[in-house]
Amino acid sequence: MRINSTQKSSSSSMLPALAKGLGPAGVKRFPYINLVTSTIRNKREGLTSNGRDFELIATVTQIILDKGTANDIEPKTIGEGSRGRVHSHSMPLQLVARALRRRGKGWRRISVDCVRSVLDNCGQLAPGIISVVGPEPKPDEPEIDSDPARGLIVQQTIDACSTVERLQREAKSKAHIQFLPTLDHVATATLSNLSHSELLELNTGVADMVRFWQPSAFNVSEVNDLVTRVEALARVVNQGRFVTARLFGSRNYGLCSNQSDVDITVSVSSPRGSGAQETDASNRNFFRDLAAILRKSTGFTRVINVSHARVPIIKFVFVTPGKYRLEGDISLNGSKGLAKSRLIATYLGLDPRVRQVLSVLKLWAIRRDITNHNTLNSFGLMMMAIAFLISRKVIPPLQMLATAHVTPQAWARLAKIHHSPHRIAMLYPAINSASAPTTPENASAQLGGSAVRCLQSGADLPEWIVEGTRAYYLNGGELNRWCSPNHDSSATLLFDMFRYYGFEFNPRLHAISPRLGSTAIPRASLFHLPPLDSETTIADPNKWRNNVRLLAIEDPFDLAVNCGRNAPPEWVEGLLWEMRRAAWTLLPSEHPQNRHHAKQHSPLDRLLLPPTEKIYCDPGIWASAYHRALQPPLPGSMAPVFDPAVDCVPDRTVDLEGMENAQLVSPLAPRIRAPNPVLQPGQMRHTF
């Protein structure tokens, strides 16, 4: 997607406002649950207290104005304002209370003290507009009697009525409770309602997305030159050891753009005869010296050695001779990262629909500000998509096969594994031996026997140990035999994936396993990704956020690692609502008056709209998205924060379609258009 610099700065400038008070750095989109609940409670109190006060204040201003008009009383000058002299009408407080009691509306028994209390509060709600004041004392008059209300008057400026009406409208607007639509009708929808031409256009748009993740040949050449340069500098400090530098991540498997990060792993051989401690010390010294020499090298404008991380890295910014600004990381001996990149590359090469679906998914996550290193990175999102595509038989589970010829019987064996805790346990001998109780069923696994066999042939699969973990997957010429039994279009698969995760996937019960090819492995079957306690709710946000891992995505090689471990529970529920919205954007509009927008804009244009502060800045709207986490009601609350039976009504639902239609017609809205031709040296392309 090509955008000019003005568009890019405009879209990114929306997001800092969204981040205000909504959580730690990186969690920009989805507010903390206690902020959502407090916002709803404050609004409800505002509707029952401030809203009532403003109604009384507006009535009082009208009473005083009517009295002045009926008696032909000229307004009194009470001072100077920014627009000249300030004039006012006034009326004794007792008469105001009496007039209110005559009006009824629940004020038949209102006291003078109550009226004065509300009007005193008006000094904060509408300062300088209406107030209770005392009469000017006169030397020849006796003191005011014991009744404190006598002698007090209500004084208001001549434009008080219009001002109070405006403030009343603003208060009602701010206190009006609205929620994001639940979009429940999408749960049973399909793309069958699209015409043949509409479906063809959608599939063409999805296929075109692949071109957005193809950097220019010149950019690829400069990235390769950077890797060669890092390798040469590493050899300068290699202390006599063999050194190689390679790309991994999105730059390795080709789902990247000109601006994508450059992830490099430097492999260094260990000195002969050295122990583990000596090797670690030698590697730390090597990394320190490499960072030092990079800082002195031309083109590296920023180099930071992050030695305290779980995996030490060197973060860098490099400006190429062709004026590309490249950001990236350098890690040491990252063989596992290379293996994961090759696994994704193999899946991408099996079926063109895989690259198309993953291209749209990645661009959607970037445009909607979903993926980041603090919650869920793009690798975790790729694992979610690959697990789904395997479950739909678009691609085979490469880590469970020795052949690409997969019969229905093999798929049936995989389904039996998914529903059998015993069969699943047999596939995790190294992990479960320490945590699972010893039984006759898993004894052979705990003894270290090979439990991973080909689904098709039943033969034992190779180990392929990489950095101490099993990293086998089927690759090579054998993959040419693969023929998918699923013939759905890429647009249909994309819609079905968004709809599944948005409505059917339950993170409390299900784990996502690309290795086993399932998005619904019972968490109770995985000792390393246990289910949540049925009594666990989000009532204690601190306990929930610190102890609960709501999203479970199994790493394909590090089976005990959860790729979704950093995602707070609110973020997970927000992600699943975003999945529902994504599926909704691909459907035709339910409202005839909005269908002209569908003709003017592609569904993919709406899918990729960036979030705006105008829609998402109010934390309270997320209560509908957090509905599952908010049950039962929080302690101390008499009613649920969000009740679908009461709150799923038009008056309390954000007009998402209408507000996004306004965003679509904006000149700053992103458009899907053909990518640029190959850039020449010195040219820059702003792209996601």
XYZ file of C-alpha atoms in Angstrom:
688
model
C 0.000 0.000 0.000
C 1.500 3.255 -1.098
C 0.688 6.418 0.832
C 2.224 9.834 0.749
C 4.075 11.273 3.726
C 1.109 13.438 4.723
C -1.176 10.429 4.975
C 1.352 8.459 6.940
C 1.910 11.161 9.544
C -1.822 11.762 9.823
C -2.701 8.129 10.475
C 0.091 7.633 12.970
C -0.778 10.855 14.796
C -4.157 9.367 15.756
C -2.669 6.611 17.849
C -0.880 8.422 20.716
C -4.230 9.872 21.799
C -5.637 6.351 21.923
C -2.781 5.246 24.153
C -3.534 7.803 26.858
C -4.361 5.914 30.009
C -5.011 2.686 28.147
C -2.160 0.591 29.452
C 1.576 0.063 29.116
C 3.675 1.073 26.129
C 2.621 -0.805 23.028
C -0.929 -1.509 24.206
C -2.545 1.360 22.339
C -5.847 -0.077 21.269
C -7.570 -1.890 24.086
C -8.141 -0.241 27.491
C -7.723 -1.892 30.872
C -10.890 -3.488 32.214
C -11.007 -1.280 35.333
C -10.941 1.806 33.102
C -13.863 0.417 31.090
C -15.959 -0.361 34.165
C -15.213 2.966 35.885
C -16.156 4.848 32.713
C -19.502 3.053 32.489
C -20.232 3.645 36.173
C -19.366 7.332 35.939
C -21.635 7.719 32.938
C -24.489 6.006 34.693
C -24.044 8.302 37.687
C -23.893 11.265 35.325
C -27.192 10.270 33.744
C -28.885 10.061 37.152
C -27.263 13.068 38.889
C -25.622 15.627 36.620
C -28.242 15.079 33.948
C -30.973 15.800 36.489
C -29.107 18.859 37.781
C -28.797 20.296 34.295
C -32.516 19.782 33.732
C -33.261 21.784 36.902
C -30.769 24.521 35.978
C -32.279 24.846 32.509
C -35.762 25.151 34.033
C -34.586 27.823 36.485
C -33.044 29.909 33.724
C -36.291 29.725 31.756
C -38.359 30.700 34.833
C -36.242 33.813 35.447
C -36.275 34.783 31.782
C -40.063 34.343 31.574
C -40.509 36.540 34.674
C -38.380 39.299 33.201
C -40.195 39.146 29.872
C -43.690 39.061 31.431
C -43.000 42.009 33.717
C -41.055 43.935 31.072
C -38.023 44.139 33.368
C -34.858 45.483 31.796
C -31.723 43.454 32.438
C -29.196 44.877 34.883
C -25.560 45.545 34.025
C -23.418 43.546 36.450
C -19.920 43.951 35.005
C -17.639 43.789 32.014
C -16.957 40.635 30.011
C -14.771 39.627 27.093
C -17.513 40.728 24.682
C -18.505 43.933 26.478
C -20.912 44.606 29.312
C -22.513 41.627 31.047
C -26.255 41.954 31.685
C -28.353 39.801 33.983
C -31.837 38.958 35.170
C -32.486 38.094 38.806
C -35.213 36.591 40.973
C -35.547 35.814 44.715
C -34.587 32.267 45.560
C -37.866 31.565 47.367
C -39.866 32.550 44.299
C -37.681 30.297 42.144
C -38.378 27.320 44.406
C -42.108 28.132 44.416
C -42.189 28.273 40.606
C -40.400 24.931 40.415
C -42.935 23.306 42.701
C -45.721 24.550 40.443
C -44.016 22.994 37.395
C -44.167 19.489 38.854
C -41.768 17.004 37.107
C -40.805 15.545 40.470
C -40.166 18.981 42.002
C -43.494 19.369 43.849
C -41.725 19.017 47.213
C -38.380 20.549 46.331
C -36.965 22.737 49.109
C -35.172 26.052 48.906
C -32.023 24.442 50.277
C -32.111 21.789 47.559
C -32.466 24.441 44.851
C -29.580 26.425 46.306
C -27.383 23.286 46.507
C -27.962 22.511 42.834
C -27.379 26.107 41.780
C -24.197 26.280 43.859
C -23.031 23.189 41.980
C -23.818 25.104 38.814
C -20.834 27.283 39.630
C -18.730 24.314 38.546
C -20.982 23.087 35.740
C -21.664 26.520 34.230
C -19.382 29.090 35.907
C -20.455 32.722 35.626
C -23.763 31.836 33.937
C -26.130 31.409 36.890
C -25.454 31.814 40.611
C -27.026 32.572 44.008
C -26.018 35.974 45.392
C -27.077 38.221 48.295
C -28.637 41.679 47.938
C -26.488 44.761 48.273
C -26.811 46.006 51.898
C -28.319 49.440 52.480
C -27.528 51.540 55.597
C -31.143 52.474 56.308
C -32.519 48.870 56.085
C -32.690 46.435 59.006
C -30.702 43.223 58.950
C -32.141 40.236 57.078
C -34.271 38.028 59.314
C -33.333 34.547 60.458
C -34.525 32.828 57.298
C -31.288 32.322 55.306
C -33.195 32.035 52.044
C -34.801 35.430 52.308
C -32.804 38.177 50.725
C -30.951 35.734 48.413
C -31.543 36.039 44.691
C -30.749 33.932 41.670
C -28.801 35.951 39.123
C -28.118 34.872 35.569
C -26.571 36.438 32.499
C -28.845 37.397 29.654
C -27.591 34.522 27.450
C -27.837 31.914 30.210
C -30.627 29.939 28.522
C -28.689 29.251 25.330
C -25.502 28.545 27.265
C -27.150 26.100 29.664
C -28.917 24.347 26.787
C -25.579 23.902 25.049
C -23.947 22.581 28.221
C -26.910 20.292 28.770
C -26.521 18.801 25.291
C -22.794 18.335 25.825
C -23.334 16.678 29.201
C -25.897 14.273 27.769
C -23.567 13.476 24.893
C -20.654 12.758 27.245
C -22.801 10.759 29.636
C -24.562 8.836 26.866
C -23.619 5.181 27.142
C -22.788 3.509 23.866
C -21.067 0.232 23.053
C -19.310 -1.254 20.074
C -21.673 -3.468 18.060
C -21.456 -7.164 18.917
C -21.968 -8.034 15.220
C -23.661 -11.298 16.198
C -25.305 -11.664 12.793
C -21.866 -12.281 11.270
C -21.524 -15.559 13.237
C -23.821 -17.383 10.809
C -23.138 -15.326 7.678
C -21.313 -16.441 4.531
C -20.030 -14.759 1.402
C -22.769 -16.449 -0.629
C -24.768 -13.207 -0.613
C -22.117 -11.593 -2.774
C -22.748 -11.563 -6.489
C -20.344 -13.375 -8.787
C -18.729 -10.091 -9.842
C -18.414 -8.893 -6.219
C -16.809 -12.156 -5.123
C -14.466 -12.074 -8.112
C -13.450 -8.495 -7.277
C -12.827 -9.444 -3.654
C -10.678 -12.426 -4.605
C -8.720 -10.272 -7.044
C -8.102 -7.698 -4.317
C -6.914 -10.384 -1.901
C -4.585 -11.831 -4.540
C -3.191 -8.363 -5.267
C -2.171 -8.001 -1.630
C 0.765 -10.301 -2.290
C 2.376 -7.561 -4.345
C 2.369 -5.207 -1.365
C 4.728 -7.577 0.436
C 7.336 -7.666 -2.299
C 10.142 -5.164 -1.731
C 11.823 -3.672 -4.742
C 14.780 -5.494 -6.236
C 16.975 -2.554 -5.294
C 15.850 -2.764 -1.653
C 16.522 -6.514 -1.569
C 19.994 -5.907 -2.988
C 20.803 -3.317 -0.319
C 19.547 -5.584 2.477
C 21.739 -8.410 1.193
C 24.702 -6.019 1.084
C 23.968 -5.103 4.718
C 24.023 -8.779 5.759
C 27.331 -9.271 3.940
C 28.740 -6.217 5.681
C 27.652 -7.415 9.130
C 29.253 -10.775 8.435
C 32.517 -9.101 7.393
C 32.564 -6.935 10.539
C 31.776 -9.980 12.693
C 34.773 -11.785 11.230
C 36.982 -8.933 12.309
C 36.134 -9.718 15.928
C 35.600 -13.477 15.553
C 38.744 -14.347 17.514
C 39.663 -17.045 15.033
C 36.215 -18.673 14.907
C 34.058 -19.344 11.865
C 31.275 -16.724 11.426
C 28.212 -16.531 9.159
C 25.368 -13.980 9.038
C 21.903 -14.810 7.677
C 18.470 -13.244 7.438
C 15.511 -14.704 9.313
C 11.947 -13.596 9.948
C 9.789 -11.879 7.317
C 12.831 -10.913 5.241
C 13.687 -14.604 4.999
C 10.309 -15.966 3.889
C 9.458 -12.944 1.732
C 6.375 -11.512 3.470
C 7.961 -8.067 3.798
C 8.112 -4.577 2.320
C 10.813 -1.981 1.804
C 10.328 -0.738 5.375
C 10.197 -4.134 7.104
C 12.669 -4.818 9.902
C 15.888 -6.627 9.074
C 16.488 -9.543 11.443
C 19.985 -11.006 11.226
C 21.423 -13.945 13.111
C 25.209 -14.304 13.413
C 26.402 -17.871 13.917
C 29.729 -18.240 15.713
C 31.481 -21.561 16.294
C 32.557 -22.287 19.866
C 36.275 -22.667 20.721
C 37.425 -26.261 20.892
C 37.390 -27.794 24.329
C 35.490 -24.920 25.914
C 32.757 -25.542 28.467
C 29.331 -23.960 28.647
C 30.411 -21.122 30.935
C 33.473 -20.354 28.844
C 31.359 -20.348 25.686
C 28.800 -17.958 27.216
C 31.538 -15.580 28.378
C 33.204 -15.720 24.965
C 29.899 -15.007 23.200
C 29.160 -12.019 25.463
C 32.574 -10.555 24.709
C 32.063 -11.179 21.004
C 28.666 -9.421 21.065
C 30.089 -6.466 22.989
C 32.970 -6.065 20.522
C 30.635 -6.430 17.536
C 28.393 -3.637 18.853
C 31.448 -1.431 19.342
C 32.713 -1.932 15.789
C 29.225 -1.370 14.334
C 29.011 2.020 16.073
C 32.171 3.102 14.279
C 31.065 1.773 10.902
C 29.657 4.105 8.241
C 25.879 4.006 7.837
C 25.036 2.749 11.323
C 23.348 5.764 12.927
C 22.193 3.925 16.052
C 23.502 0.767 17.756
C 22.217 -0.527 21.120
C 23.516 -3.687 22.765
C 20.582 -5.223 24.690
C 22.584 -7.741 26.686
C 20.058 -8.176 29.537
C 17.287 -9.651 27.358
C 16.315 -13.353 27.436
C 17.849 -13.513 23.975
C 20.610 -10.845 23.767
C 20.348 -8.705 20.649
C 21.931 -5.663 19.028
C 19.341 -3.172 17.805
C 20.481 -0.945 14.955
C 19.428 1.718 12.472
C 21.275 1.689 9.149
C 21.010 4.128 6.242
C 21.920 2.430 2.978
C 23.836 4.103 0.137
C 20.479 4.258 -1.675
C 19.021 6.239 1.275
C 16.840 3.453 2.662
C 16.496 3.654 6.442
C 16.605 0.105 7.748
C 15.900 -0.905 11.340
C 16.651 -4.325 12.689
C 18.126 -6.686 15.249
C 21.216 -8.868 15.316
C 21.070 -12.039 17.414
C 23.698 -14.665 18.113
C 23.474 -18.305 17.028
C 19.771 -18.074 16.170
C 19.465 -21.433 14.417
C 15.972 -21.895 15.816
C 14.829 -18.603 14.293
C 16.151 -19.735 10.940
C 14.303 -23.035 11.241
C 11.015 -21.268 12.048
C 11.462 -18.938 9.079
C 12.061 -21.880 6.771
C 8.972 -23.626 8.140
C 6.805 -20.599 7.285
C 8.469 -20.309 3.880
C 7.644 -23.960 3.190
C 3.988 -23.428 4.084
C 3.859 -20.318 1.884
C 5.137 -22.336 -1.072
C 2.568 -25.128 -0.749
C -0.463 -23.204 -1.996
C -0.778 -19.640 -3.387
C -3.801 -19.043 -1.150
C -1.552 -19.288 1.930
C 0.526 -16.291 0.887
C -2.608 -14.370 -0.085
C -4.365 -14.939 3.248
C -1.236 -14.216 5.289
C -0.528 -11.053 3.265
C -3.957 -9.580 4.013
C -3.769 -10.697 7.650
C -0.407 -9.027 8.206
C -1.417 -5.786 6.491
C -4.691 -5.747 8.453
C -2.814 -6.179 11.738
C -0.495 -3.288 10.887
C -3.241 -0.942 9.727
C -5.409 -1.710 12.769
C -2.429 -1.334 15.127
C -2.750 -4.847 16.522
C 0.627 -6.566 16.412
C 3.628 -5.310 18.371
C 6.490 -6.792 20.351
C 4.811 -6.051 23.689
C 1.722 -8.193 23.082
C 1.632 -10.413 19.992
C 4.179 -10.162 17.196
C 3.597 -11.070 13.568
C 5.071 -14.560 14.107
C 2.315 -15.394 16.602
C -0.285 -14.092 14.160
C 1.214 -16.255 11.378
C 0.925 -19.293 13.651
C -2.774 -18.553 14.213
C -3.360 -18.409 10.457
C -1.302 -21.530 9.642
C -3.097 -23.561 12.317
C -6.442 -22.467 10.849
C -5.437 -23.321 7.270
C -4.270 -26.771 8.361
C -7.581 -27.335 10.164
C -9.329 -26.527 6.850
C -7.013 -28.947 4.959
C -5.633 -26.161 2.777
C -2.128 -27.266 3.808
C -0.913 -30.412 5.593
C 0.612 -30.568 9.103
C 4.227 -30.781 7.942
C 5.547 -31.617 11.422
C 3.402 -34.761 11.536
C 4.145 -36.218 8.096
C 6.860 -38.029 6.148
C 4.941 -37.767 2.875
C 2.831 -35.116 1.174
C 0.345 -37.742 0.040
C -2.306 -37.405 2.745
C -5.368 -39.657 2.563
C -8.712 -39.144 4.346
C -7.617 -41.842 6.788
C -4.602 -39.731 7.803
C -6.830 -36.701 8.409
C -9.104 -38.923 10.516
C -6.100 -40.011 12.622
C -5.213 -36.350 13.189
C -8.780 -35.630 14.325
C -8.569 -38.498 16.821
C -5.385 -36.971 18.255
C -7.136 -33.625 18.693
C -9.868 -35.225 20.814
C -7.706 -37.595 22.846
C -5.706 -36.269 25.825
C -3.782 -39.577 25.902
C -2.704 -39.326 22.251
C -1.742 -35.675 22.740
C 0.300 -36.538 25.852
C 2.257 -39.124 23.861
C 3.485 -36.338 21.572
C 5.067 -34.368 24.457
C 7.366 -36.820 26.266
C 10.080 -34.320 27.183
C 7.631 -31.748 28.550
C 5.160 -34.003 30.282
C 7.608 -36.377 31.942
C 8.287 -33.854 34.701
C 4.717 -32.615 35.193
C 2.397 -35.484 34.269
C 1.614 -38.327 36.648
C 3.064 -41.655 35.607
C 0.389 -43.971 34.189
C 0.537 -47.069 32.022
C -0.717 -44.930 29.118
C 2.161 -42.440 29.178
C 4.885 -44.584 30.703
C 6.463 -45.337 27.326
C 6.597 -41.642 26.531
C 8.303 -40.867 29.831
C 10.895 -43.537 29.132
C 11.964 -41.513 26.105
C 10.555 -43.705 23.353
C 9.718 -42.019 20.065
C 6.023 -41.102 20.123
C 5.920 -38.927 16.971
C 4.931 -40.985 13.952
C 3.823 -40.110 10.457
C 0.048 -39.762 10.208
C 0.040 -41.449 6.813
C 2.536 -44.283 7.114
C 2.946 -44.703 10.857
C 6.741 -44.614 10.561
C 8.822 -42.816 13.163
C 9.665 -39.265 12.151
C 13.221 -37.882 12.334
C 14.244 -35.760 15.312
C 16.206 -32.886 13.712
C 17.438 -31.369 16.975
C 18.102 -27.593 16.747
C 19.321 -25.797 19.863
C 18.055 -28.649 22.016
C 14.542 -28.816 20.541
C 12.936 -31.056 17.933
C 12.625 -29.066 14.708
C 11.490 -31.636 12.143
C 9.099 -30.756 9.339
C 8.528 -32.245 5.901
C 10.280 -30.387 3.097
C 12.007 -30.964 -0.207
C 10.749 -32.447 -3.457
C 8.211 -34.639 -1.674
C 6.010 -31.536 -1.245
C 5.313 -31.491 -4.983
C 2.855 -34.335 -4.375
C 0.621 -32.165 -2.175
C -2.880 -31.523 -3.513
C -5.328 -29.747 -1.218
C -8.829 -31.243 -0.888
C -10.099 -27.752 0.025
C -11.077 -25.653 -3.001
C -12.349 -22.498 -1.248
C -11.184 -19.171 -2.629
C -8.676 -17.063 -0.723
C -11.402 -14.493 0.121
C -13.637 -17.220 1.549
C -10.786 -18.612 3.638
C -9.967 -15.131 4.914
C -13.583 -14.480 5.894
C -13.929 -17.898 7.535
C -10.722 -17.366 9.536
C -11.841 -13.967 10.866
C -15.302 -15.329 11.657
C -13.935 -18.432 13.407
C -11.568 -16.542 15.710
C -14.133 -13.829 16.329
C -17.046 -16.070 17.299
C -16.140 -19.750 17.717
C -12.683 -19.656 19.260
C -12.771 -19.610 23.071
C -9.366 -18.661 24.526
C -10.381 -19.901 27.971
C -10.762 -23.461 26.671
C -8.796 -23.718 23.426
C -5.125 -23.631 22.530
C -3.781 -23.005 19.023
C -1.244 -25.563 17.806
C 0.266 -25.236 14.321
C 2.243 -28.402 14.993
C -0.947 -30.436 15.537
C -2.840 -28.448 12.916
C -5.660 -27.320 15.192
C -7.105 -24.074 16.543
C -9.114 -25.855 19.248
C -6.827 -28.188 21.173
C -8.370 -28.472 24.672
C -6.076 -26.621 27.025
C -6.783 -29.318 29.591
C -4.896 -31.731 27.303
C -1.699 -29.658 27.372
C 0.216 -29.695 30.644
C 2.273 -26.686 29.598
C -0.780 -24.579 28.522
C -3.386 -25.421 31.199
C -6.967 -24.100 31.071
C -8.108 -21.211 33.221
C -9.820 -21.914 36.487
C -13.584 -21.854 35.967
C -13.826 -19.437 38.902
C -11.268 -17.073 37.420
C -12.836 -13.807 36.331
C -11.493 -10.428 35.531
C -12.837 -9.028 38.822
C -9.298 -8.602 40.151
C -7.476 -6.904 37.252
C -4.014 -7.060 38.828
C -4.238 -10.761 39.646
C -5.722 -11.523 36.244
C -3.119 -9.548 34.326
C -0.139 -10.953 36.237
C -1.139 -14.601 36.521
C -3.460 -15.414 33.617
C -2.335 -16.179 30.070
C -5.604 -16.013 28.193
C -4.196 -16.568 24.691
C -2.361 -19.878 24.162
C -0.448 -20.251 20.882
C 1.978 -23.152 20.905
C 5.385 -22.468 19.400
C 5.979 -25.013 16.589
C 9.375 -26.068 17.990
C 9.589 -24.785 21.592
C 6.500 -26.684 22.657
C 6.565 -25.299 26.205
C 6.629 -21.695 24.903
C 3.390 -19.755 24.513
C 3.637 -17.232 21.660
C 0.693 -15.336 23.184
C 2.097 -15.155 26.710
C 2.589 -11.361 26.638
C -0.971 -10.498 25.610
C -3.056 -9.041 28.480
C -6.568 -10.517 28.729
C -8.221 -7.241 27.684
C -6.013 -7.171 24.605
C -7.074 -10.719 23.701
C -10.772 -9.864 23.944
C -10.126 -6.713 21.908
C -8.302 -8.762 19.258
C -11.222 -11.166 18.947
C -13.631 -8.239 18.508
C -11.343 -6.904 15.783
C -11.607 -10.332 14.121
C -15.406 -10.005 14.210
C -15.206 -6.552 12.697
C -12.857 -7.843 9.980
C -15.346 -10.549 8.964
C -18.148 -7.951 9.011
C -16.291 -5.629 6.625
C -16.181 -8.352 3.951
C -19.977 -8.757 3.938
C -22.414 -6.551 1.992
C -24.109 -3.801 3.971
C -27.403 -4.622 5.674
C -28.628 -1.056 5.150
C -29.724 -0.091 1.608
C -28.824 3.562 2.203
C -25.193 2.558 2.803
C -24.774 0.271 -0.184
C -23.564 3.066 -2.446
C -20.395 3.103 -0.309
C -19.830 -0.545 -1.202
C -19.857 0.406 -4.865
C -17.432 3.279 -4.330
C -15.040 1.466 -1.989
C -13.701 -2.062 -1.905
C -14.477 -4.162 1.201
C -10.720 -4.347 1.642
C -10.610 -0.544 1.915
C -12.926 -0.763 4.924
C -11.056 -3.764 6.324
C -7.802 -1.798 6.372
C -9.170 1.479 7.768
C -6.949 2.628 10.652
C -8.631 3.089 14.046
C -9.574 6.694 14.746
C -9.840 8.544 18.026
C -13.336 9.667 17.072
C -14.598 6.078 17.301
C -12.376 4.378 19.865
C -11.216 7.019 22.350
C -14.043 6.307 24.842
C -12.981 3.296 26.977
C -16.598 2.522 27.875
C -17.502 1.347 24.374
C -15.320 -1.754 24.859
C -17.643 -3.247 27.504
C -19.496 -5.154 24.774
C -16.221 -6.614 23.474
C -15.178 -7.592 27.015
C -18.616 -9.069 27.760
C -17.290 -12.623 28.182
C -14.672 -11.468 30.697
C -17.168 -9.321 32.601
C -19.419 -12.219 33.590
C -20.474 -12.468 36.372
C -20.865 -8.769 37.358
C -17.997 -7.244 39.260
C -18.219 -7.314 43.080
C -20.183 -4.383 44.461
C -22.128 -3.781 41.248
C -25.887 -4.260 41.277
C -26.139 -4.714 37.516
C -23.795 -6.086 34.844
C -21.553 -3.574 33.121
C -22.953 -4.773 29.803
C -26.255 -6.616 29.459
C -26.908 -7.826 25.875
C -30.636 -8.028 26.525
C -30.734 -4.328 27.452
C -27.760 -2.707 25.758
C -27.890 -4.261 22.259
C -30.247 -1.585 20.969
C -29.594 1.056 18.296
C -29.595 3.934 20.775
C -26.784 2.304 22.764
C -24.751 0.968 19.835
C -22.018 2.908 18.073
C -22.946 3.542 14.443
C -19.767 1.865 13.269
C -20.801 1.625 9.637
C -21.854 5.255 9.401
C -18.712 6.540 11.120
C -16.476 4.389 8.934
C -18.332 5.564 5.826
C -17.379 9.125 6.790
C -13.812 7.975 7.267
C -13.781 6.269 3.856
C -14.682 9.465 1.999
C -11.897 11.362 3.750
C -9.002 12.281 1.420
C -6.617 10.757 3.995
C -8.285 7.339 3.910
C -5.921 4.629 2.585
C -6.722 3.104 -0.777
C -5.709 -0.172 -2.301
C -3.794 0.590 -5.447
C -1.161 -1.004 -7.569
C 2.336 -0.905 -6.115
C 4.991 1.328 -7.595
C 7.464 0.235 -10.232
C 10.946 -0.686 -9.139
C 12.567 2.283 -7.409
C 15.806 3.795 -8.488
C 18.663 4.679 -6.108
C 17.810 7.646 -3.925
C 14.028 7.162 -4.165
C 12.035 6.440 -1.014
C 8.794 4.538 -0.741
C 6.556 4.923 2.315
C 4.749 1.641 2.687
C 3.418 -0.636 5.338
